[in-house]
Short mmCIF file of C-alpha atoms in Angstrom, two decimals:
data_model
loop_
_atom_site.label_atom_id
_atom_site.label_comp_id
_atom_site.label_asym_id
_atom_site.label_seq_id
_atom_site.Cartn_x
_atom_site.Cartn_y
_atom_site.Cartn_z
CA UNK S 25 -1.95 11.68 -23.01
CA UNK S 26 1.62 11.23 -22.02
CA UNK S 27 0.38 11.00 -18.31
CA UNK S 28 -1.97 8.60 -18.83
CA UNK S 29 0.11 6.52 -20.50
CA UNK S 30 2.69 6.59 -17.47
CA UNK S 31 0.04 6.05 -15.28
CA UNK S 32 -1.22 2.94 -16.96
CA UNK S 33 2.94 1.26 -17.25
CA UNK S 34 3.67 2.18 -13.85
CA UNK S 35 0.11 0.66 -12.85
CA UNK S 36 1.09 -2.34 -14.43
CA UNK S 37 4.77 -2.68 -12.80
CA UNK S 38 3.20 -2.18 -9.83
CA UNK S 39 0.80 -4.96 -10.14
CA UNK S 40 3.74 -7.92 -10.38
CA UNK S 41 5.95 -6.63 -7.78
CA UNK S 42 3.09 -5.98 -5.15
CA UNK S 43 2.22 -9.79 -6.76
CA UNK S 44 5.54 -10.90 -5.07
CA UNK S 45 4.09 -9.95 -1.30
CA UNK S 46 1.28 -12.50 -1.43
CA UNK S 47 2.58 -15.56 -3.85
CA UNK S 48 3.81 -17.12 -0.55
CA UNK S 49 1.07 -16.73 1.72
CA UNK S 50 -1.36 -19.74 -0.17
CA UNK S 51 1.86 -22.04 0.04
CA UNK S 52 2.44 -21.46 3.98
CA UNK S 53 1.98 -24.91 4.78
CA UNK S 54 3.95 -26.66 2.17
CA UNK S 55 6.88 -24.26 3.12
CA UNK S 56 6.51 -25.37 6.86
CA UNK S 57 6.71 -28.93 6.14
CA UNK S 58 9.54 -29.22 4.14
CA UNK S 59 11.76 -26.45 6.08
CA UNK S 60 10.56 -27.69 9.43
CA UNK S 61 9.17 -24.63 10.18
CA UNK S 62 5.92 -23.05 12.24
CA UNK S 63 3.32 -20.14 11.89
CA UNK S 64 5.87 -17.87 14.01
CA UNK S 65 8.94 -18.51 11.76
CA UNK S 66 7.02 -17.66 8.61
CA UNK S 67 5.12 -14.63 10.19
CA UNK S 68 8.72 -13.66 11.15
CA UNK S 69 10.11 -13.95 7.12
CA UNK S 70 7.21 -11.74 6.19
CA UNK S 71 7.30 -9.48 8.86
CA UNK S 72 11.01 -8.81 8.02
CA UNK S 73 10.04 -8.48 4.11
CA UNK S 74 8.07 -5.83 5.01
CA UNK S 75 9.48 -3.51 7.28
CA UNK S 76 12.99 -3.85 5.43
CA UNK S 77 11.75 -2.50 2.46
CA UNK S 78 10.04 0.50 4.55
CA UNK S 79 12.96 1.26 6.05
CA UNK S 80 14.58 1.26 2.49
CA UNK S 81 11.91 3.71 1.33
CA UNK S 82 13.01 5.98 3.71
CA UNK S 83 15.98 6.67 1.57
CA UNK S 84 14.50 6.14 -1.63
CA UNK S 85 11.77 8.99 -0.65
CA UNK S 86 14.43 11.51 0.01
CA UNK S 87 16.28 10.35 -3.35
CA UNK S 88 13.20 10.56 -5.12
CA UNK S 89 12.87 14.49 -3.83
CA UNK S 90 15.94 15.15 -5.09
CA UNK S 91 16.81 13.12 -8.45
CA UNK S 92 15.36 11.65 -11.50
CA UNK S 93 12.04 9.79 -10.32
CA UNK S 94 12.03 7.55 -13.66
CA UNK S 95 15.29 6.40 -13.08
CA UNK S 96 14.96 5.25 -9.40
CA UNK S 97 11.49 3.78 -10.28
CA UNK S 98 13.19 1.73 -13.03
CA UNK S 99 15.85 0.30 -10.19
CA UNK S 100 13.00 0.10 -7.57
CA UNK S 101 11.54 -2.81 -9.76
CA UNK S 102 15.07 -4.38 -10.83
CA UNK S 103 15.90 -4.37 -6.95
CA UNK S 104 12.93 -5.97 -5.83
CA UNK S 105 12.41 -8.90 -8.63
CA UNK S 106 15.84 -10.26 -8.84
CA UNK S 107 15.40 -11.74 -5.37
CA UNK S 108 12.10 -12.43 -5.79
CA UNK S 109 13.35 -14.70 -8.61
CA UNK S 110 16.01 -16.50 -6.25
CA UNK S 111 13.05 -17.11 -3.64
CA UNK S 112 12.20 -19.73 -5.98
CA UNK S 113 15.76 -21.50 -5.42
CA UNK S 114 15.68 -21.46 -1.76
CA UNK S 115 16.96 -24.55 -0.54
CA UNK S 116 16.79 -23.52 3.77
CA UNK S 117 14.47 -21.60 5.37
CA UNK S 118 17.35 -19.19 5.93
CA UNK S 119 17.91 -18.38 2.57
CA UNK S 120 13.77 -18.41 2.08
CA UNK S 121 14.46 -15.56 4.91
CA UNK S 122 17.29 -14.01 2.86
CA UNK S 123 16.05 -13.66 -0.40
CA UNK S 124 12.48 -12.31 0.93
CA UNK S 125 13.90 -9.94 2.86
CA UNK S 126 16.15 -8.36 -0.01
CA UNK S 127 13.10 -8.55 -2.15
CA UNK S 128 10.94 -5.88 0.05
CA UNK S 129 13.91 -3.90 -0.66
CA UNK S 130 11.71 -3.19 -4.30
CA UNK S 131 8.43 -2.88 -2.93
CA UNK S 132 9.13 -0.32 -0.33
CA UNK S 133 11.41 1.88 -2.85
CA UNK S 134 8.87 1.87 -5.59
CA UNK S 135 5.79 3.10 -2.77
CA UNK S 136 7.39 6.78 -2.48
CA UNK S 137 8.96 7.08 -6.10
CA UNK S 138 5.21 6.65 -7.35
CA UNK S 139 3.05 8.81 -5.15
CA UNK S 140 5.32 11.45 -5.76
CA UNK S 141 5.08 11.42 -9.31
CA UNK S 142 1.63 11.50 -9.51
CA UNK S 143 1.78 14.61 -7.30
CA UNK S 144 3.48 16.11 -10.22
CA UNK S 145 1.07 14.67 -13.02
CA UNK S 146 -2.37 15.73 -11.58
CA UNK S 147 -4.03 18.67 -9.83
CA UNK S 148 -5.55 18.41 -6.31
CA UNK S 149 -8.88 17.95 -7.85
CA UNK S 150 -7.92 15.08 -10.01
CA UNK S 151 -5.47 13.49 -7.20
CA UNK S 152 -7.52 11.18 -5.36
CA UNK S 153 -8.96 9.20 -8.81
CA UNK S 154 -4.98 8.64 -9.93
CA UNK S 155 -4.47 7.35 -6.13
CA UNK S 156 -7.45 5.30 -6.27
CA UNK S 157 -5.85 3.85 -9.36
CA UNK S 158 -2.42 2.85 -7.96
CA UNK S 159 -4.22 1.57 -4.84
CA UNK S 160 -6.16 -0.87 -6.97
CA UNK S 161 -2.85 -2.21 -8.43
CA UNK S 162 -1.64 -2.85 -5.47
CA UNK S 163 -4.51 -4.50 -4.20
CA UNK S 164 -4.98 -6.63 -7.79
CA UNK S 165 -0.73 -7.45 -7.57
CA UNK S 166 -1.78 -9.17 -3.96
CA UNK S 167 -4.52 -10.89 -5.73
CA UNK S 168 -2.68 -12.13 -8.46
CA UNK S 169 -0.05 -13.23 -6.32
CA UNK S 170 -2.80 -14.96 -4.54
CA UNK S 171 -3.51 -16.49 -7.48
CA UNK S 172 -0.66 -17.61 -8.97
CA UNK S 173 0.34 -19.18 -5.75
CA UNK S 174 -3.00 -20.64 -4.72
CA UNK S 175 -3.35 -22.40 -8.21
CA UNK S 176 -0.06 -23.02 -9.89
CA UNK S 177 1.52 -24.09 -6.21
CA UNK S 178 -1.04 -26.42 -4.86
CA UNK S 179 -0.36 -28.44 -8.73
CA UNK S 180 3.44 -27.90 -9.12
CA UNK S 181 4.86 -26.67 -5.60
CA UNK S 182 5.61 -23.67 -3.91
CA UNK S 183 8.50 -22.46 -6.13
CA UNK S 184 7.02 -21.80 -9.22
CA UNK S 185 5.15 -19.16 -8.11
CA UNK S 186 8.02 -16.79 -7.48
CA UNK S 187 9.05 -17.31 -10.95
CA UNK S 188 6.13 -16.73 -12.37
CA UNK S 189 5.39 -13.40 -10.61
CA UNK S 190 8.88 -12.03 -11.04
CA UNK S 191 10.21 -12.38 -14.58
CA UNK S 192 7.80 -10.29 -16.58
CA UNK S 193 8.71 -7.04 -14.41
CA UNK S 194 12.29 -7.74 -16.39
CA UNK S 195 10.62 -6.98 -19.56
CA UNK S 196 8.61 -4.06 -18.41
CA UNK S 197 11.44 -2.40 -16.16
CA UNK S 198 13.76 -2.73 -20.04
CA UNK S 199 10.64 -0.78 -21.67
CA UNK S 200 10.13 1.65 -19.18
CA UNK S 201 12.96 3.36 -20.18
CA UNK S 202 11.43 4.48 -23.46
CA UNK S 203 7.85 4.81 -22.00
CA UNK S 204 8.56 6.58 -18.64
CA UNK S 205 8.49 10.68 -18.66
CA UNK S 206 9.94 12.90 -15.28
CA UNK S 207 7.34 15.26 -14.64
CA UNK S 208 8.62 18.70 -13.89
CA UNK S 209 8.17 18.94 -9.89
CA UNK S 210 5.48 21.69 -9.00
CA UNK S 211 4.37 22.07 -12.53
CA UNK S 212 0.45 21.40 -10.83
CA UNK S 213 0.65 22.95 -7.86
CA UNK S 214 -1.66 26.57 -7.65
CA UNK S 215 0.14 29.65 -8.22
CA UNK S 216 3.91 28.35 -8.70
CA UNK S 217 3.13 25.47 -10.99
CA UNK S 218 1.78 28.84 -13.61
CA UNK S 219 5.75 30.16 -13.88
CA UNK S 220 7.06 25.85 -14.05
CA UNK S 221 5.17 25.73 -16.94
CA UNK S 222 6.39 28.89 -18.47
CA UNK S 223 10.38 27.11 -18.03
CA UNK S 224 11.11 28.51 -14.44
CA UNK S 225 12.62 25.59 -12.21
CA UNK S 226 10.92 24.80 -8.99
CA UNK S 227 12.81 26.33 -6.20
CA UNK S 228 12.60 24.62 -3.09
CA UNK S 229 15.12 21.76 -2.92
CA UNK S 230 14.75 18.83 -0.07
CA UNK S 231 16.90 19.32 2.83
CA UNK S 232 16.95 16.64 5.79
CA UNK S 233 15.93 19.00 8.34
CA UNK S 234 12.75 19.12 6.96
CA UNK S 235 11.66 15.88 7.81
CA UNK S 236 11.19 17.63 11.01
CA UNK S 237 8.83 20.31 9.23
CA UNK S 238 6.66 17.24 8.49
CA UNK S 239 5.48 16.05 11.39
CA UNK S 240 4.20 19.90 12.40
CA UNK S 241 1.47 19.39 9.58
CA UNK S 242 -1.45 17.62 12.04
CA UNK S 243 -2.56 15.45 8.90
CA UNK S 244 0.72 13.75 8.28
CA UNK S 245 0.62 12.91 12.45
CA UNK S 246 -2.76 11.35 12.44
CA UNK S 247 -1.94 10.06 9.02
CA UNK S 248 0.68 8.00 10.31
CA UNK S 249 -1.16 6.95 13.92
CA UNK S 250 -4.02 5.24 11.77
CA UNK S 251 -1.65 3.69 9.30
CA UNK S 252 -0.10 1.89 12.14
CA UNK S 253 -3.02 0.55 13.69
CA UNK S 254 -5.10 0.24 10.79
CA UNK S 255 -2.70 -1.68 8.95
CA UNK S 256 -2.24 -4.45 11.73
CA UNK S 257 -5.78 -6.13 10.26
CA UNK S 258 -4.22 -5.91 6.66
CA UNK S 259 -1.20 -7.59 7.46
CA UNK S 260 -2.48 -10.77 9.46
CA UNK S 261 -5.82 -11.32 7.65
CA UNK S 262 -4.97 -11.60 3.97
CA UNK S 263 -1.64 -12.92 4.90
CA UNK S 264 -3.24 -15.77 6.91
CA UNK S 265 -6.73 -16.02 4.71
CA UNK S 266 -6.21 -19.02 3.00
CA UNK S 267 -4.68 -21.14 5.84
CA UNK S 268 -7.55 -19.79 7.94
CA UNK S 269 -10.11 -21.16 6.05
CA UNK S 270 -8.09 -24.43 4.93
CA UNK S 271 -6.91 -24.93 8.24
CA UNK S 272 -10.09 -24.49 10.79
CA UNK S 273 -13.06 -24.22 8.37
CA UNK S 274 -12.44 -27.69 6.42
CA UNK S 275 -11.70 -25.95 2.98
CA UNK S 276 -9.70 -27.00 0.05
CA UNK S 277 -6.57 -24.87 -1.07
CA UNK S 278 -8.62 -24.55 -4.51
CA UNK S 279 -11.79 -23.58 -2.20
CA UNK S 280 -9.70 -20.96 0.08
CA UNK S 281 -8.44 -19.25 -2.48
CA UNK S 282 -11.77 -18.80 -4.31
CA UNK S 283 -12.94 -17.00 -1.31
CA UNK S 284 -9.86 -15.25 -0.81
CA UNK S 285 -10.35 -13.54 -4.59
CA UNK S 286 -13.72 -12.81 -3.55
CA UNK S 287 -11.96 -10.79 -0.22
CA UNK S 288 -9.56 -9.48 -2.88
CA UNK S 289 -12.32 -8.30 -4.98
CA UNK S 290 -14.25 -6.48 -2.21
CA UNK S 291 -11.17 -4.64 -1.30
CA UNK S 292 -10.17 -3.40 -5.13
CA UNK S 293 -14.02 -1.97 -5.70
CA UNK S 294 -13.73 -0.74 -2.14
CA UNK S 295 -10.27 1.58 -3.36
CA UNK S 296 -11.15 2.31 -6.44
CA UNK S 297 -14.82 3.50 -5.23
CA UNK S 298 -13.97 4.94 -2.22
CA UNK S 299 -11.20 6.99 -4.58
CA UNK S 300 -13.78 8.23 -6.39
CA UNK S 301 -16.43 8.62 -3.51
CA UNK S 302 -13.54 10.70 -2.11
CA UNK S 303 -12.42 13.15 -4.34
CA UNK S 304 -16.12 14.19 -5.72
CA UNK S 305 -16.35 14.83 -1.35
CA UNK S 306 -13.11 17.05 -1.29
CA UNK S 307 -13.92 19.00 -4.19
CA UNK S 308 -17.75 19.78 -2.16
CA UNK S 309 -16.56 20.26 1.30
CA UNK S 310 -12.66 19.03 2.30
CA UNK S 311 -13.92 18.21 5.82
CA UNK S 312 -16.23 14.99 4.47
CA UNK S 313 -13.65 13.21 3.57
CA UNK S 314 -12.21 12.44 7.07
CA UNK S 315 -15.80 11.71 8.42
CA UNK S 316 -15.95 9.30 5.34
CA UNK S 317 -12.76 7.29 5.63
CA UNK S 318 -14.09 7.48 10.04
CA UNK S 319 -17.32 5.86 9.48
CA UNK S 320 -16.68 3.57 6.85
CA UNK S 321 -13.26 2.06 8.52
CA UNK S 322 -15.14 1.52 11.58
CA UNK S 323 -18.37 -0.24 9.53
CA UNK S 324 -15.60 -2.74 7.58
CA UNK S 325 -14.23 -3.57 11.40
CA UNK S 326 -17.88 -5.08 12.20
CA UNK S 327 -18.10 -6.89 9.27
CA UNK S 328 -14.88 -8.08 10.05
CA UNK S 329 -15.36 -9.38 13.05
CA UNK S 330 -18.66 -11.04 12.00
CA UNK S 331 -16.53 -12.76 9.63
CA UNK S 332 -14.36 -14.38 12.05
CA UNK S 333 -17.01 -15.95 14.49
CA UNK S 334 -19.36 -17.15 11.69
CA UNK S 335 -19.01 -21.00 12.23
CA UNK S 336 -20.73 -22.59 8.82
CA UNK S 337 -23.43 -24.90 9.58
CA UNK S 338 -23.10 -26.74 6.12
CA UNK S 339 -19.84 -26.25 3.58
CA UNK S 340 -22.16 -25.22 0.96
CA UNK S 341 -23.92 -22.81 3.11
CA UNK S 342 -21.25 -21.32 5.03
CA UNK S 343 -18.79 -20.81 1.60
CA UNK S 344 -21.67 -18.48 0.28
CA UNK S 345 -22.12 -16.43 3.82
CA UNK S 346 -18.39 -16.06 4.42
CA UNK S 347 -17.89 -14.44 1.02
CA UNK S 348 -20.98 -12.25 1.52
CA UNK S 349 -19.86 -11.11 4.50
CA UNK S 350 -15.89 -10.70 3.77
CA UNK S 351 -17.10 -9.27 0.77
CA UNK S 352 -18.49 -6.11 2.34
CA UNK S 353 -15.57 -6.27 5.44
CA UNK S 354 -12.73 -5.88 2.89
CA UNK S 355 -15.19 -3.32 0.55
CA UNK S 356 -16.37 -1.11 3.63
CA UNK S 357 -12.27 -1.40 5.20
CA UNK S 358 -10.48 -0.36 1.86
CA UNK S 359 -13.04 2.54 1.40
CA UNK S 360 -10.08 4.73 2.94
CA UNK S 361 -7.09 3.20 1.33
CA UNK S 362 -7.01 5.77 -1.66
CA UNK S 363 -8.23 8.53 0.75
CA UNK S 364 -5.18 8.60 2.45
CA UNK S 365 -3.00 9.18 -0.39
CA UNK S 366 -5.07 11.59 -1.40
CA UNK S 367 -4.87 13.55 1.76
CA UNK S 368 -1.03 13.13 1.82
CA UNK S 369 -0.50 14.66 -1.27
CA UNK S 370 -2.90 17.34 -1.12
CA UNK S 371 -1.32 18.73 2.09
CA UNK S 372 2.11 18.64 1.37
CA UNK S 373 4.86 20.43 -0.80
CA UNK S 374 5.88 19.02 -4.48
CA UNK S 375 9.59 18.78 -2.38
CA UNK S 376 8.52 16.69 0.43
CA UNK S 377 6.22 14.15 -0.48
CA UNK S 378 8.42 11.34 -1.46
CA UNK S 379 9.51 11.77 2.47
CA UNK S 380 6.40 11.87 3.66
CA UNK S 381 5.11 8.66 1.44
CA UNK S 382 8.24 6.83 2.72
CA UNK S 383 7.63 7.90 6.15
CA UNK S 384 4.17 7.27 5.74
CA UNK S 385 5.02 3.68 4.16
CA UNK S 386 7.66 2.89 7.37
CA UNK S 387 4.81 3.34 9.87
CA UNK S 388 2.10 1.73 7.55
CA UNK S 389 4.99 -0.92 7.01
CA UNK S 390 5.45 -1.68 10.94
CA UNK S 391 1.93 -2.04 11.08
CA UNK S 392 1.73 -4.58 8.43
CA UNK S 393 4.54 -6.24 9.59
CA UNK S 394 4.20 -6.78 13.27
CA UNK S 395 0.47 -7.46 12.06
CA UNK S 396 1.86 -10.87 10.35
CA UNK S 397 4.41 -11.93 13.06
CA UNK S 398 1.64 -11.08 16.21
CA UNK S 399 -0.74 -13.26 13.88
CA UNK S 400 1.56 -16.45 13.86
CA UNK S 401 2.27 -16.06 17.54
CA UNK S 402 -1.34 -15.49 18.74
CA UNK S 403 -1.59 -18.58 16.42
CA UNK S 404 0.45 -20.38 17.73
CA UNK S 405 0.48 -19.45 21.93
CA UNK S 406 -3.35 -20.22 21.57
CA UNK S 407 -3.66 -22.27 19.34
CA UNK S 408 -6.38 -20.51 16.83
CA UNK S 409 -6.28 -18.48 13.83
CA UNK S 410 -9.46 -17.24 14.27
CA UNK S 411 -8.23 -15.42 17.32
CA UNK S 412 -5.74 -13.95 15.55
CA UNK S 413 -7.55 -12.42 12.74
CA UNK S 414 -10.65 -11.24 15.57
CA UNK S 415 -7.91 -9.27 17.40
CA UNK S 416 -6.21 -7.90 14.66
CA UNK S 417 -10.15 -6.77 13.37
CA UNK S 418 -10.21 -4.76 16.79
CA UNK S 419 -7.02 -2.07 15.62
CA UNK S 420 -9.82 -0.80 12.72
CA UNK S 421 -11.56 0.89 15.26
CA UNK S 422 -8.13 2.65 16.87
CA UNK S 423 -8.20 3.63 13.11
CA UNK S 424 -11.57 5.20 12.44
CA UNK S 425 -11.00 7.69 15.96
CA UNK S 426 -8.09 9.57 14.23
CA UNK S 427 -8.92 9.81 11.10
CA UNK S 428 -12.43 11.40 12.95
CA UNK S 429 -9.94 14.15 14.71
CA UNK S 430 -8.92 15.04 10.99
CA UNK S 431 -12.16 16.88 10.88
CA UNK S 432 -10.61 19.75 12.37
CA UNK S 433 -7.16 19.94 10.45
CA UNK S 434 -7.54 18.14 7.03
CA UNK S 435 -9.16 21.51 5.32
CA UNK S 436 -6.34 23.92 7.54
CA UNK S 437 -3.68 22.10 6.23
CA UNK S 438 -4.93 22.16 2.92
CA UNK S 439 -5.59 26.10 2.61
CA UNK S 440 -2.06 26.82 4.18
CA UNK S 441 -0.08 24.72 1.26
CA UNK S 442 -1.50 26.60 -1.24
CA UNK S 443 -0.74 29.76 0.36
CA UNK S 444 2.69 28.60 0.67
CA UNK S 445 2.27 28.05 -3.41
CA UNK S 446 0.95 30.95 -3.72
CA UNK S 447 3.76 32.88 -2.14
CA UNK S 448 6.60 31.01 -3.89
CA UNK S 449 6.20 33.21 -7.13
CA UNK S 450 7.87 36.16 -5.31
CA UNK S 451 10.97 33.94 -5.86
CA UNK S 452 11.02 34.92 -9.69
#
């Protein structure tokens, strides 16, 4: 019960920082026009946003191997709201680009700290479900940040928003502190995790050579290959959605959000399904799950594409057939999201895997990022978002080959951690 409760609070902190990442992206236009700004400039303040706050999580991974998880959740959230708050006060585009920066600071520290508690919550068998959760609040934080800014900004301006988004993570970061319990670290891992429970402390401690050690597991390597192709697509498409459709499909801001939630909603059924599709296929056979997450990316890339070269005949018409069809590109794409954290965790030692999320959140991070700045400059050297978001849709498929080679090493890696589990009682 105590879990579950955890689960639920930290799913819900999650939700209004990850909020903070998209609040902007509705606004993009408004922002331009009173800083003076273009598409490159603003790709360039989210781009920065992001891959700050992975290379924060770097840190905050090996901290969060080491130290009270709880605690550094609790400043994780602090860290990353405080500026978020200030965004709203931003009177230059430089301090716009100051304050976002500092605020990805929270989002990248809190990726890590969370993964790596669930690790310690759950059993492999019950992993990928708890993933599949904290992949959805991510997912429903970008959509409410969507939201928020879509709606409240086009009525009141673009600085609301960041209020709104920010301040009730105060509140839930001062109650976390009651709420919040540190699991003990290996307590569910096979073999060891018997003698945790009986009061015996986990032995291994995190050591920096080891980040070394990491990169010897074949998983964790093609892991980290897809996340930085894959993620190019998810950093210029929902980034750019709205201005996409407002911009060269005649939509409203009200109308280009609508179909943004409906993008939004394909992609939370697609992680929370594919979670579930994912685990009930590692607990039959570990090698389906790679040939899943393979076929499935590769599927969402076509529907993608489709999206992006369907020119509507009538508004009417072509509002219905773009959500249809972005509908099943962000479903059949996100299909893997809660996969891979299920994979990471299930192949890796209670000790390491707050490294290996942060390092796994660095390269996913660079994807993302360089996926947002590439989008405003293909934008902007040619003159088209839709060329943009097609090229970005074209890094899915670079995806879908390696997480095909993880046929072969997904199910080794597996069996050799819990050997290693198995031969850590011979410390006691």
């Amino acid at each position: 019960m105590n879990n579950r409760i955890s689960i639920i609070f930290i799913t819900i902190m999650l939700v209004f920082l990850n909020a903070d990442q998209m609040v902007m992206s509705p606004n993009i236009g408004l922002i331009e026009k009173e800083f003076g700004v273009n598409d490159a400039q603003i790709g360039l303040v989210a781009s920065t946003f992001t891959i700050l706050g992975a290379i924060i999580s770097l840190l905050w991974g090996y901290l969060s191997d080491k130290y009270n998880r709880k605690n550094l959740l609790i400043l994780s959230i602090l860290i990353g709201e405080i500026p978020a708050f200030l965004s709203a006060f931003s009177s230059s585009y430089w301090q716009l680009f100051l304050w976002r920066t500092l605020t990805g600071i929270g989002v990248g520290a809190s990726f890590p700290i969370a993964y790596s508690l669930v690790g310690d919550m759950y059993r492999h068998d019950k992993r990928g479900n708890i993933a599949a959760i904290l992949s959805v609040s991510i997912a429903l934080g970008n959509i409410c940040g969507m939201m928020v800014g879509g709606y409240s900004g086009s009525v009141y301006g673009w600085r609301l928003p960041f209020i709104l988004v920010s301040v009730p993570n105060f509140i839930f970061a001062l109650l976390s502190i009651f709420i919040l319990k540190e699991p003990k670290r290996g307590v569910m891992e096979v073999g060891i995790g018997e003698l945790i429970k009986e009061g015996y402390e986990y032995p291994e401690k995190p050591k920096l050579k080891d980040y070394l050690k990491l990169f010897k597991i074949k998983t964790n390597l093609f892991l980290f290959l897809q996340g930085i192709a894959g993620t190019i697509p998810w950093g210029a498409i929902p980034y750019y959605l709205v201005e996409f459709f407002k911009r060269e499909r005649g939509l409203s801001s009200a109308q280009a959000t609508s179909i943004f939630l409906v993008f939004g909603l394909g992609n939370m059924i697609g992680t929370l399904v594919g979670g579930i599709i994912g685990q009930n296929l590692y607990n039959s056979s570990h090698k389906k799950v790679p040939i899943f997450t393979s076929l499935t990316t590769a599927l969402g890339a076509v529907f993608a594409i489709w999206t992006f070269t369907y020119t509507p005949i009538s508004l009417s018409n072509g509002i219905l057939i773009l959500s249809i069809l972005g509908f099943f590109a962000s479903l059949l794409s996100s299909l893997t999201n809660s996969n891979v954290k299920m994979m990471l965790l299930n192949v890796n030692e209670p000790q390491d895997r707050g490294r290996i999320f942060s390092i796994f959140n660095l390269t996913d991070s660079l994807g993302t990022g360089i996926g947002k700045f590439v989008g405003g400059v293909i934008s902007v050297s040619i003159g088209s978002l839709a060329a943009a978001m097609i090229i970005s849709s074209y890094f899915w498929f670079i995806c879908a080959i390696f997480l095909f080679i993880l046929f072969w090493y997904f199910e080794k890696d597996i069996k050799s951690l819990m050997k290693k589990m198995e031969n850590l009682k011979s410390y006691f």
